[in-house]
PDB file of N, CA and C in Angstrom:
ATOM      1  N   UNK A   1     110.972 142.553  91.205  1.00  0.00           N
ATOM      2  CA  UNK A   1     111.076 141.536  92.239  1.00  0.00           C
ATOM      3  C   UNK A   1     111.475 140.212  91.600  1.00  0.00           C
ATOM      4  N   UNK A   2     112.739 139.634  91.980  1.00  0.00           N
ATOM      5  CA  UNK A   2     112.783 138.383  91.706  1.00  0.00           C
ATOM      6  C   UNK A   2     111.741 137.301  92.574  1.00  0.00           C
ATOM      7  N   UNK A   3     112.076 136.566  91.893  1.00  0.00           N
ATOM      8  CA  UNK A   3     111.187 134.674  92.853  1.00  0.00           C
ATOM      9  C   UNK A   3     112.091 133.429  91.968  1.00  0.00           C
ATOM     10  N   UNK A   4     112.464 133.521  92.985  1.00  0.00           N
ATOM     11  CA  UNK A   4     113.461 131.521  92.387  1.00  0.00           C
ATOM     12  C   UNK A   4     112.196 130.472  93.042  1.00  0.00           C
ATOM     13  N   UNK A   5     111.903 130.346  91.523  1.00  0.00           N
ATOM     14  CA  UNK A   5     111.184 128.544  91.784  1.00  0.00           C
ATOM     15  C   UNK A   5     112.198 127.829  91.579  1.00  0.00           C
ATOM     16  N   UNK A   6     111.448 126.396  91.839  1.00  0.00           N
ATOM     17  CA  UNK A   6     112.023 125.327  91.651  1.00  0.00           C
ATOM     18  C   UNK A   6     110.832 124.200  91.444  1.00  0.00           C
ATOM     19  N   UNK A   7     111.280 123.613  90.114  1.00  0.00           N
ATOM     20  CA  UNK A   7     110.055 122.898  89.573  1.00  0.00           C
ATOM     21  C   UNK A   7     110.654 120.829  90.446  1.00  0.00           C
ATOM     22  N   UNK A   8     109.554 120.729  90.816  1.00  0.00           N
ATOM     23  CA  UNK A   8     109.988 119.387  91.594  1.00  0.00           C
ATOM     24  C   UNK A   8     109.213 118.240  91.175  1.00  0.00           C
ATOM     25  N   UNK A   9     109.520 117.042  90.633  1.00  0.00           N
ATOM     26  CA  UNK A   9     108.519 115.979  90.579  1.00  0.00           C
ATOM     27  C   UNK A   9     107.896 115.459  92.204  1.00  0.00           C
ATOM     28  N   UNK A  10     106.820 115.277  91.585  1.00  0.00           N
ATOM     29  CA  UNK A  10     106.009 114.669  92.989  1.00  0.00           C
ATOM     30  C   UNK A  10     105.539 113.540  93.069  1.00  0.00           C
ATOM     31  N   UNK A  11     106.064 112.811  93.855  1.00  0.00           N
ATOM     32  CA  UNK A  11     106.051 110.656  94.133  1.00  0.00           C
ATOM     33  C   UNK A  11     104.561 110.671  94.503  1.00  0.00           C
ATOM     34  N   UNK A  12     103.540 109.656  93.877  1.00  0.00           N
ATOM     35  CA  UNK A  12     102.165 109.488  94.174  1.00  0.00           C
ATOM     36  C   UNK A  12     101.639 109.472  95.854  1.00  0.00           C
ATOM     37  N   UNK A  13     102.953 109.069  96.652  1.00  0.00           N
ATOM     38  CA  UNK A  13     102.316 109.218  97.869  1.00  0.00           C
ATOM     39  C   UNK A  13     102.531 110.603  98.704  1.00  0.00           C
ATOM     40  N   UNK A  14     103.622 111.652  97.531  1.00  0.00           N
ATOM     41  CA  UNK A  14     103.541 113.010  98.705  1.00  0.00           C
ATOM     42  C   UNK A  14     102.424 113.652  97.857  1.00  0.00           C
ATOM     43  N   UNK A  15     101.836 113.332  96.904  1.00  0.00           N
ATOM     44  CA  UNK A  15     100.908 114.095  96.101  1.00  0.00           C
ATOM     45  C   UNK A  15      99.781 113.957  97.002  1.00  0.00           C
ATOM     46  N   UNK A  16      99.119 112.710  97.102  1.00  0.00           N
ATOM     47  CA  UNK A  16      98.292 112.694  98.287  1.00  0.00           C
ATOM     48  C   UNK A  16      98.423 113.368  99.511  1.00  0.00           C
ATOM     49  N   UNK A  17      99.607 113.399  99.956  1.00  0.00           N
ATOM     50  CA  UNK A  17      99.473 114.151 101.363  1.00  0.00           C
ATOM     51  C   UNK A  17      99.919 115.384 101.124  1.00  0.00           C
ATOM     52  N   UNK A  18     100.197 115.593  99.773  1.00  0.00           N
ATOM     53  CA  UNK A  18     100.011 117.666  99.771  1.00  0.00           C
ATOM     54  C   UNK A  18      98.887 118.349  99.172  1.00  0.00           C
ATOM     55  N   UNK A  19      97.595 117.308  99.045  1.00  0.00           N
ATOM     56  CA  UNK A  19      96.811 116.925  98.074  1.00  0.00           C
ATOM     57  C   UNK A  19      95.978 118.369  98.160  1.00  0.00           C
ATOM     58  N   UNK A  20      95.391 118.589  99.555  1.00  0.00           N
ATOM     59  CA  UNK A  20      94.748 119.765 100.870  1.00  0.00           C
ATOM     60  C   UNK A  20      95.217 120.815  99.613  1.00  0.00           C
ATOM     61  N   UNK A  21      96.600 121.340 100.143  1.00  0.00           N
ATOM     62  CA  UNK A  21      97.479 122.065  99.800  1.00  0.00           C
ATOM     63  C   UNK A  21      97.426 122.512  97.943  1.00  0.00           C
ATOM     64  N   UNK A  22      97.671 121.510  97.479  1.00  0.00           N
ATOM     65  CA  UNK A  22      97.173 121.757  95.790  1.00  0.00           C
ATOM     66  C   UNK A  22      96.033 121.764  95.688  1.00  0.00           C
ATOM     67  N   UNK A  23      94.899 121.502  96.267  1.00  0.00           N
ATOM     68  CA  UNK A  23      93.535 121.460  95.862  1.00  0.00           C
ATOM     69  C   UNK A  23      93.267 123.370  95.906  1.00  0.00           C
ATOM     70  N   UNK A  24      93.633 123.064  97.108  1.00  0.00           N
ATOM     71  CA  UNK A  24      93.504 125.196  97.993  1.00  0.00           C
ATOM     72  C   UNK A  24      93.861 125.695  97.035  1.00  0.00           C
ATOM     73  N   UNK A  25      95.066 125.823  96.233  1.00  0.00           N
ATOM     74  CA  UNK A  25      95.898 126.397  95.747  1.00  0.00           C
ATOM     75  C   UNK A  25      95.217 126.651  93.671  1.00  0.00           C
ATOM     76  N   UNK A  26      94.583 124.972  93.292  1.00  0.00           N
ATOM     77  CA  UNK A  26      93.888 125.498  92.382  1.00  0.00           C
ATOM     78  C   UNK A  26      92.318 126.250  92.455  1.00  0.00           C
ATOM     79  N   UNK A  27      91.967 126.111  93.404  1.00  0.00           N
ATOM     80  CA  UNK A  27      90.825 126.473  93.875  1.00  0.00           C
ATOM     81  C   UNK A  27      91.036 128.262  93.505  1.00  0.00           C
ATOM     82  N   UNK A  28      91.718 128.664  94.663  1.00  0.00           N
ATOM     83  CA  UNK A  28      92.103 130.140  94.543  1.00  0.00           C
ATOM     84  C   UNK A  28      92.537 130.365  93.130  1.00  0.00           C
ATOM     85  N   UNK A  29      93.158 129.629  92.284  1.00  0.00           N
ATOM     86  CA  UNK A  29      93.828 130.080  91.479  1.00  0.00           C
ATOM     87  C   UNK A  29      92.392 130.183  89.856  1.00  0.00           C
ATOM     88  N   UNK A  30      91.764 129.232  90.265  1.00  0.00           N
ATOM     89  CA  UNK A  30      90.888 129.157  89.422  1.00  0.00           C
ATOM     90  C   UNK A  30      89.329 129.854  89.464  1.00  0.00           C
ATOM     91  N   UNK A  31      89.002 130.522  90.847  1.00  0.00           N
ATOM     92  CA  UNK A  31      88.252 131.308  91.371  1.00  0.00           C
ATOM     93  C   UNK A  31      87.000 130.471  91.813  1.00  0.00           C
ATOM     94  N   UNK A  32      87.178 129.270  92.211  1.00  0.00           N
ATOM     95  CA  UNK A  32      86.140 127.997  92.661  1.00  0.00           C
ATOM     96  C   UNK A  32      85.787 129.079  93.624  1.00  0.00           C
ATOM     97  N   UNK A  33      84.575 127.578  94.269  1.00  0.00           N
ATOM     98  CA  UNK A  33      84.341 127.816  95.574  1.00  0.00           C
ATOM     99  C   UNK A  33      84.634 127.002  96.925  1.00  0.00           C
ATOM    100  N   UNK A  34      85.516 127.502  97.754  1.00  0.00           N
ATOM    101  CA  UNK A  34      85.980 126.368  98.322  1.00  0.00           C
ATOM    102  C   UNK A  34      85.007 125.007  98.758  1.00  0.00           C
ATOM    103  N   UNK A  35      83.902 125.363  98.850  1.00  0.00           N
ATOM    104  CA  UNK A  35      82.859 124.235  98.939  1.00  0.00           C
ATOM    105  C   UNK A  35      83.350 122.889  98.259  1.00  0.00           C
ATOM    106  N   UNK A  36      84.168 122.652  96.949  1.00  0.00           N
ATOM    107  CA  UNK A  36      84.582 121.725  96.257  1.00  0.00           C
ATOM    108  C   UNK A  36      85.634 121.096  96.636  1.00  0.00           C
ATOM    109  N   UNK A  37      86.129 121.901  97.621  1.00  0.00           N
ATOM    110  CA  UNK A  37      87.541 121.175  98.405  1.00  0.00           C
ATOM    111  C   UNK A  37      87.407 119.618  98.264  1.00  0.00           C
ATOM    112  N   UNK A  38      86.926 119.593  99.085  1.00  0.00           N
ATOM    113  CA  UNK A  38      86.745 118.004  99.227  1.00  0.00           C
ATOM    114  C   UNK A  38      86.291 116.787  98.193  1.00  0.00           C
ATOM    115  N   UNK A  39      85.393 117.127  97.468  1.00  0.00           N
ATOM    116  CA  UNK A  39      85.296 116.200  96.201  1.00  0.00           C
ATOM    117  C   UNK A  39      86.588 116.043  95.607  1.00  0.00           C
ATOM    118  N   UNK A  40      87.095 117.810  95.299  1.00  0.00           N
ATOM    119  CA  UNK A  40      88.479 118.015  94.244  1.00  0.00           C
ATOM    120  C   UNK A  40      89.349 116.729  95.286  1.00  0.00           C
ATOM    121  N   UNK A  41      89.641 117.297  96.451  1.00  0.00           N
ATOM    122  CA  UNK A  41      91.074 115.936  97.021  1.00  0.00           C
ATOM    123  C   UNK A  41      90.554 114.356  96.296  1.00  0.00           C
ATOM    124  N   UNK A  42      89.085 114.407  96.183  1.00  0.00           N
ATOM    125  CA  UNK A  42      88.620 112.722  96.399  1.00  0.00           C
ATOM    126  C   UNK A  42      89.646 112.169  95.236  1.00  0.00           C
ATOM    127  N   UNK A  43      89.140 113.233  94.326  1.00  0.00           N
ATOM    128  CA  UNK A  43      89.033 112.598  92.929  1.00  0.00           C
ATOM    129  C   UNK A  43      91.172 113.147  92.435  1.00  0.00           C
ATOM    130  N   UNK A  44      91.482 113.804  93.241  1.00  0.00           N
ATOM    131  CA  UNK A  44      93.555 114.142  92.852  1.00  0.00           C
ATOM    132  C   UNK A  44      93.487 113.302  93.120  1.00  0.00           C
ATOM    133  N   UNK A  45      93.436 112.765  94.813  1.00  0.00           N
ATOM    134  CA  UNK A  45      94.063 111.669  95.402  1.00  0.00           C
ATOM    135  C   UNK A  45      93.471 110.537  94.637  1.00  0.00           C
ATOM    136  N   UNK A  46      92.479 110.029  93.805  1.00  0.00           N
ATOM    137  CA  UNK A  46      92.581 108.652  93.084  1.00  0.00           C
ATOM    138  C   UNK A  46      93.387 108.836  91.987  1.00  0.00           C
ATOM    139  N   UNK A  47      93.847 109.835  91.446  1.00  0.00           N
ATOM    140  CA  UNK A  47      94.521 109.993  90.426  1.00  0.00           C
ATOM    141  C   UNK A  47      95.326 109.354  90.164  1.00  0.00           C
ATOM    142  N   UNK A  48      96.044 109.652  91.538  1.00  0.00           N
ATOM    143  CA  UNK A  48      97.402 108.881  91.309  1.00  0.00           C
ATOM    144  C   UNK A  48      97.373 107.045  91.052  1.00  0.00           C
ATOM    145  N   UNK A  49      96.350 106.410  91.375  1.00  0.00           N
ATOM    146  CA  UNK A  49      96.480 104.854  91.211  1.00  0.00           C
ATOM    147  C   UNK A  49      96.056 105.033  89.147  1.00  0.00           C
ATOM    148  N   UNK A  50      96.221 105.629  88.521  1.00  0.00           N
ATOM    149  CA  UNK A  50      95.951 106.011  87.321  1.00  0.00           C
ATOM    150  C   UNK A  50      97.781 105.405  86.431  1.00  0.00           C
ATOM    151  N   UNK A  51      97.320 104.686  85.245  1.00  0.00           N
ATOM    152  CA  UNK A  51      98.586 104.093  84.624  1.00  0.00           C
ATOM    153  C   UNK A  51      99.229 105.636  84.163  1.00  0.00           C
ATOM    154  N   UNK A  52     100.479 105.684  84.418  1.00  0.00           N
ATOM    155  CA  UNK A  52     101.229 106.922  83.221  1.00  0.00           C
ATOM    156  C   UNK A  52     101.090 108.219  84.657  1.00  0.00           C
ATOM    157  N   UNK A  53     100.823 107.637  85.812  1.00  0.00           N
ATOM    158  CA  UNK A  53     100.493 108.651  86.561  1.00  0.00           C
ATOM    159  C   UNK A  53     101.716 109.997  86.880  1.00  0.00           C
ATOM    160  N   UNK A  54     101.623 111.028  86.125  1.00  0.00           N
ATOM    161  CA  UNK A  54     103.186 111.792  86.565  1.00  0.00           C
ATOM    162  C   UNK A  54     102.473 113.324  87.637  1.00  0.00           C
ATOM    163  N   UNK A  55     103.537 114.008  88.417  1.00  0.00           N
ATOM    164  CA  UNK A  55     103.214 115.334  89.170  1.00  0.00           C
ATOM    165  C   UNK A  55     104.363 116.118  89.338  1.00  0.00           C
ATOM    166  N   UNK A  56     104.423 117.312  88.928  1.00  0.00           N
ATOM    167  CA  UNK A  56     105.417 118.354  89.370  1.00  0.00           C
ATOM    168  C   UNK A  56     104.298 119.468  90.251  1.00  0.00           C
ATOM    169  N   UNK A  57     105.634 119.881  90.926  1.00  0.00           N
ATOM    170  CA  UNK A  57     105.221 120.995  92.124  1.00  0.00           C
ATOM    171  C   UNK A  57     106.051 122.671  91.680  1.00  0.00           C
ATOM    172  N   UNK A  58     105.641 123.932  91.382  1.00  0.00           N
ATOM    173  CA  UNK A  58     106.636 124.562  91.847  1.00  0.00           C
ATOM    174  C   UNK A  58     106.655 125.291  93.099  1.00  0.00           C
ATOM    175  N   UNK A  59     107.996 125.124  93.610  1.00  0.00           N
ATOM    176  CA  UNK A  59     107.990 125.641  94.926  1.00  0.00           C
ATOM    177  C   UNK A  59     108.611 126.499  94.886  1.00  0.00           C
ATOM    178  N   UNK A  60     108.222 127.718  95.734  1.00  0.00           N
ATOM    179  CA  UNK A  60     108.966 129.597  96.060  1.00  0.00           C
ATOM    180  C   UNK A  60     110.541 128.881  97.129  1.00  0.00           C
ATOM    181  N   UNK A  61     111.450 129.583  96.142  1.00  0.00           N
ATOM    182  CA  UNK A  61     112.339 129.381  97.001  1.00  0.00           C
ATOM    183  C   UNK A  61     112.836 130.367  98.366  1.00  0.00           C
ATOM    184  N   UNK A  62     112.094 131.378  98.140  1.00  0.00           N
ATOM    185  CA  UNK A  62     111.681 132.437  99.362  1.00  0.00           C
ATOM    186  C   UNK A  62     110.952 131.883 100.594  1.00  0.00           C
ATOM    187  N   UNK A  63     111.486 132.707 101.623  1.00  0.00           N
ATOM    188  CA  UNK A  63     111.064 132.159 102.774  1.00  0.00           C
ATOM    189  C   UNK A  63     109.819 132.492 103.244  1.00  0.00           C
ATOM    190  N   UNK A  64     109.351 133.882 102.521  1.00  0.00           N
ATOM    191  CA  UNK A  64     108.338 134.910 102.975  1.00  0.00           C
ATOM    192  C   UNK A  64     107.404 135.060 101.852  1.00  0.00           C
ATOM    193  N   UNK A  65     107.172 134.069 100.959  1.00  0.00           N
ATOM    194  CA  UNK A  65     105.807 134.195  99.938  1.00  0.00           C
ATOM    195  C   UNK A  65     104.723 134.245 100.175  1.00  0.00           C
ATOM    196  N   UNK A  66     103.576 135.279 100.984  1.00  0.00           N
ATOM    197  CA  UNK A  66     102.591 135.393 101.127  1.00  0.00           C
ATOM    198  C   UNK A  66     101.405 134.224 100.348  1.00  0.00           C
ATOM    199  N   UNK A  67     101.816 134.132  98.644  1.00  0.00           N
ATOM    200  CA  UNK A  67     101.170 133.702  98.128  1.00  0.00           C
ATOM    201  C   UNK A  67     101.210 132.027  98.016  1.00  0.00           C
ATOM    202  N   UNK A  68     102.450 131.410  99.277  1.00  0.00           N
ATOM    203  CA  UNK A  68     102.653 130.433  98.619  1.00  0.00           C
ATOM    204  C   UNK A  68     101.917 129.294  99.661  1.00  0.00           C
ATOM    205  N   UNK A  69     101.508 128.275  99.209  1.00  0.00           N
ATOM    206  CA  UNK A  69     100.579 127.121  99.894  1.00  0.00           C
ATOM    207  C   UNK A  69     101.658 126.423 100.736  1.00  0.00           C
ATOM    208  N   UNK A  70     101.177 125.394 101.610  1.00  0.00           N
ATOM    209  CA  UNK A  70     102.165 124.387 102.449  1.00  0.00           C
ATOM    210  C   UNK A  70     103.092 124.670 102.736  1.00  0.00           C
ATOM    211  N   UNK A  71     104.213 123.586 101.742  1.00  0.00           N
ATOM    212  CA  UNK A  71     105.905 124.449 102.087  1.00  0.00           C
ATOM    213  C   UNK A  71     106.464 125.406 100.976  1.00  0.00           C
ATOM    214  N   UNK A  72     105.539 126.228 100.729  1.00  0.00           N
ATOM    215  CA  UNK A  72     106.312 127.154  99.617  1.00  0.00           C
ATOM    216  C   UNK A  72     105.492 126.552  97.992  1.00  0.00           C
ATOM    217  N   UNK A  73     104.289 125.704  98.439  1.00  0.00           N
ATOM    218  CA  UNK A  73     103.984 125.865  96.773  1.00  0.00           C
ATOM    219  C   UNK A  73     103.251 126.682  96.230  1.00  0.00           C
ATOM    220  N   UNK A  74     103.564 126.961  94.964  1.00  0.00           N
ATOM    221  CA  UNK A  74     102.610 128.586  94.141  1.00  0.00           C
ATOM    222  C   UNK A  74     102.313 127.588  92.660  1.00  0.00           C
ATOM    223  N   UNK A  75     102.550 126.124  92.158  1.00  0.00           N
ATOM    224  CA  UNK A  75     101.884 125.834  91.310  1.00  0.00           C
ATOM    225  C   UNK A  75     102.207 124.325  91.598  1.00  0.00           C
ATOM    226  N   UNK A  76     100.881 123.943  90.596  1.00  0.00           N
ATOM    227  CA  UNK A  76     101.170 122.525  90.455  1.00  0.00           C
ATOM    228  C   UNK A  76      99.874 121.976  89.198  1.00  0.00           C
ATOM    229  N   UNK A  77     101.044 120.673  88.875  1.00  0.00           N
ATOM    230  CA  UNK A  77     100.475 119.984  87.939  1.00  0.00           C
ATOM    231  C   UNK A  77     100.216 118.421  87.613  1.00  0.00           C
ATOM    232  N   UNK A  78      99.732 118.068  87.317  1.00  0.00           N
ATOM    233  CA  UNK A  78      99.591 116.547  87.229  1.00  0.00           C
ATOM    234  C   UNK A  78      99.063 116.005  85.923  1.00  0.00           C
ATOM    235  N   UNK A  79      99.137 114.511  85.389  1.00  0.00           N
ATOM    236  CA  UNK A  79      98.152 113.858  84.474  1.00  0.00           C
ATOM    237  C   UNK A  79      98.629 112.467  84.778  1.00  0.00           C
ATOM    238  N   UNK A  80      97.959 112.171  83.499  1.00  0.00           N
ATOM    239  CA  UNK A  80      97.735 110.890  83.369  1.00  0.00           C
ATOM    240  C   UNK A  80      97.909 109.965  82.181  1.00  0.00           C
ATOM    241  N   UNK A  81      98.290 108.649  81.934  1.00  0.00           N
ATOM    242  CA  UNK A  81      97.842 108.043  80.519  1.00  0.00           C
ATOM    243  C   UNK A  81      95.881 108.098  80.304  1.00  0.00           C
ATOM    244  N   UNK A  82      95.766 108.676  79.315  1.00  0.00           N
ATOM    245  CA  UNK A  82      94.342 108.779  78.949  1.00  0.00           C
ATOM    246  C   UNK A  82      93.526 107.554  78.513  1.00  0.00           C
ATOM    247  N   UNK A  83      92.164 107.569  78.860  1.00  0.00           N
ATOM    248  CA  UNK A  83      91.641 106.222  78.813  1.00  0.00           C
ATOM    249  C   UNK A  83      89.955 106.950  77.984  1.00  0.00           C
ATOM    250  N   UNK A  84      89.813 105.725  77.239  1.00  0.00           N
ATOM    251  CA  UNK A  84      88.430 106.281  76.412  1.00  0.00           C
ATOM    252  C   UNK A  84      87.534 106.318  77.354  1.00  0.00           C
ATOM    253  N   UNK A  85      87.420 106.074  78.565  1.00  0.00           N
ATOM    254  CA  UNK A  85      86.657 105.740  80.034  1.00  0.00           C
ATOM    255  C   UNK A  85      86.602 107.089  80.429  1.00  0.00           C
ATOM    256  N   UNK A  86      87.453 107.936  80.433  1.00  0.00           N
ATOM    257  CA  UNK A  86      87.703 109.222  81.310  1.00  0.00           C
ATOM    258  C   UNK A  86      87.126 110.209  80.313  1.00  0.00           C
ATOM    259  N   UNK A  87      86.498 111.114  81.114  1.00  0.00           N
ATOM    260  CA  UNK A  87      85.600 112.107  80.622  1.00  0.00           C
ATOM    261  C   UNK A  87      86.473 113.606  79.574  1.00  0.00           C
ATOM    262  N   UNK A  88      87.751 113.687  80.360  1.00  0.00           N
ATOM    263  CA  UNK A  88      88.722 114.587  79.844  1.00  0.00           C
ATOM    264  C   UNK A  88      89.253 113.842  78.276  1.00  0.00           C
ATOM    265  N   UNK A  89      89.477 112.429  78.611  1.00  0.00           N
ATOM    266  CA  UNK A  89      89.849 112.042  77.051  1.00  0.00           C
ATOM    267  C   UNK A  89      89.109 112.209  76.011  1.00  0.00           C
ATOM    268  N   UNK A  90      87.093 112.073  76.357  1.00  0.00           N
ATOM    269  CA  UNK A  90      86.254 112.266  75.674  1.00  0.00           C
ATOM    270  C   UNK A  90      86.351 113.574  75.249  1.00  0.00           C
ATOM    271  N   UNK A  91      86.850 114.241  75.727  1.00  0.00           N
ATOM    272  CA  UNK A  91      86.632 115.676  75.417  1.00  0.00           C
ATOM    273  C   UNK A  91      87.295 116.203  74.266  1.00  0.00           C
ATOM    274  N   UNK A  92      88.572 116.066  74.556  1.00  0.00           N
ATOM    275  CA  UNK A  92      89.637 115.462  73.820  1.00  0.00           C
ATOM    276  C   UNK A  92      89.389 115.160  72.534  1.00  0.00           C
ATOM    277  N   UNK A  93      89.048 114.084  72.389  1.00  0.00           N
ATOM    278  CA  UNK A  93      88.679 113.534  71.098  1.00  0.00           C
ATOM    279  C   UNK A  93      87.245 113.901  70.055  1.00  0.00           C
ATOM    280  N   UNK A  94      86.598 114.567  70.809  1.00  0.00           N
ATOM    281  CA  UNK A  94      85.586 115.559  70.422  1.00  0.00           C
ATOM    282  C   UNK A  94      85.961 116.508  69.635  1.00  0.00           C
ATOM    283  N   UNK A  95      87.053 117.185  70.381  1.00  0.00           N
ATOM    284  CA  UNK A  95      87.046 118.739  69.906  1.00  0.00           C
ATOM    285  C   UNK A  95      88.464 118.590  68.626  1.00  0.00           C
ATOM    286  N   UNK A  96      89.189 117.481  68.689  1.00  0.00           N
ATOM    287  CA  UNK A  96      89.626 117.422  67.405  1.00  0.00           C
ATOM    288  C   UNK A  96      88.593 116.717  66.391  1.00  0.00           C
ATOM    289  N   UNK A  97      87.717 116.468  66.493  1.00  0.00           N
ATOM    290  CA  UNK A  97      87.065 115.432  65.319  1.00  0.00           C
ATOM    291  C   UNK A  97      86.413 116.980  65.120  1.00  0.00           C
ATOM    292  N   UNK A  98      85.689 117.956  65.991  1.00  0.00           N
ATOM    293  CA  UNK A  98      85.186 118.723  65.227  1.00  0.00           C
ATOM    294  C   UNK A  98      86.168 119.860  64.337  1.00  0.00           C
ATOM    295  N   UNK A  99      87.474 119.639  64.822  1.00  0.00           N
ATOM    296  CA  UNK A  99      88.405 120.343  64.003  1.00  0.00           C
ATOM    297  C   UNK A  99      88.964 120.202  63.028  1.00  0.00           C
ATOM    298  N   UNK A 100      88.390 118.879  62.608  1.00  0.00           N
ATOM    299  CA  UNK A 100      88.799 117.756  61.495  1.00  0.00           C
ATOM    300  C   UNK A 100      90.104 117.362  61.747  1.00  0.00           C
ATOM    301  N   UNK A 101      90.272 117.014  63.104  1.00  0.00           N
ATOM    302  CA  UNK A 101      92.176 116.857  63.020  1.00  0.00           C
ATOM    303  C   UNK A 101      92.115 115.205  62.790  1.00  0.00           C
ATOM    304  N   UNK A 102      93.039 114.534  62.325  1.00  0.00           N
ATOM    305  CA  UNK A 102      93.349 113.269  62.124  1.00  0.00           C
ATOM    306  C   UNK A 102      93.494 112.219  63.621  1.00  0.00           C
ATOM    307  N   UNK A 103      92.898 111.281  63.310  1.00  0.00           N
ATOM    308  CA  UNK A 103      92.208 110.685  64.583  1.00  0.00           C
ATOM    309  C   UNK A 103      93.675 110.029  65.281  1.00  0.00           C
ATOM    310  N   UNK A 104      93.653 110.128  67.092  1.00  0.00           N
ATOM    311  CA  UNK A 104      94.458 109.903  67.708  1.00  0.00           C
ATOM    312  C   UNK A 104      94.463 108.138  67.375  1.00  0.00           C
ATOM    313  N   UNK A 105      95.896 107.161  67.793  1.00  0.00           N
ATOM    314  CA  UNK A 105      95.988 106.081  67.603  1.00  0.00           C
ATOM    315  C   UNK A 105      95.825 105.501  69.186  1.00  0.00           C
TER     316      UNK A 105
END
């Protein structure tokens, strides 16, 4: 079986309003419980006011993807510029110091 994606950047304000849509989508994909829906949107949708804020989407270029969210999405991704504030950077910088890797600048 083929599947034509198409990998798309996503502007901070359609990220928010496909926010539902990617939350569902890692949820299922990650075996949550949808119970987290809603925190997960709180905390995408502030994401985006985040410096360095970037998002790609991929979208099924098929009309009939069972598996695909909203208008055809089956993945998505996002980040951020990292801040010693944010819990993911801490993490980050943890697990190379215990790897002895040479300290980020």
């Amino acid at each position: 079986m083929y599947v034509a994606i198409t990998i798309v950047r996503v502007p901070g304000p359609a990220f928010s309003y496909h926010c539902p849509d990617f939350v569902r989508l890692y949820i299922e994909a990650m075996g949550y419980s949808p119970t987290i829906a809603p925190a997960r949107i709180h905390v995408w949708r502030n994401a985006i006011t985040e410096q360095g804020f970037v998002a790609v989407c991929a979208i099924d270029d098929s009309a009939n993807n069972p598996a695909a969210f909203g208008d055809g999405i089956v993945g998505i991704g996002y980040g951020f510029t990292g801040r010693s504030e944010h819990w993911w950077d801490r993490q980050i910088h943890r697990g190379l110091a215990e790897q002895k890797c040479p300290p980020c600048s």
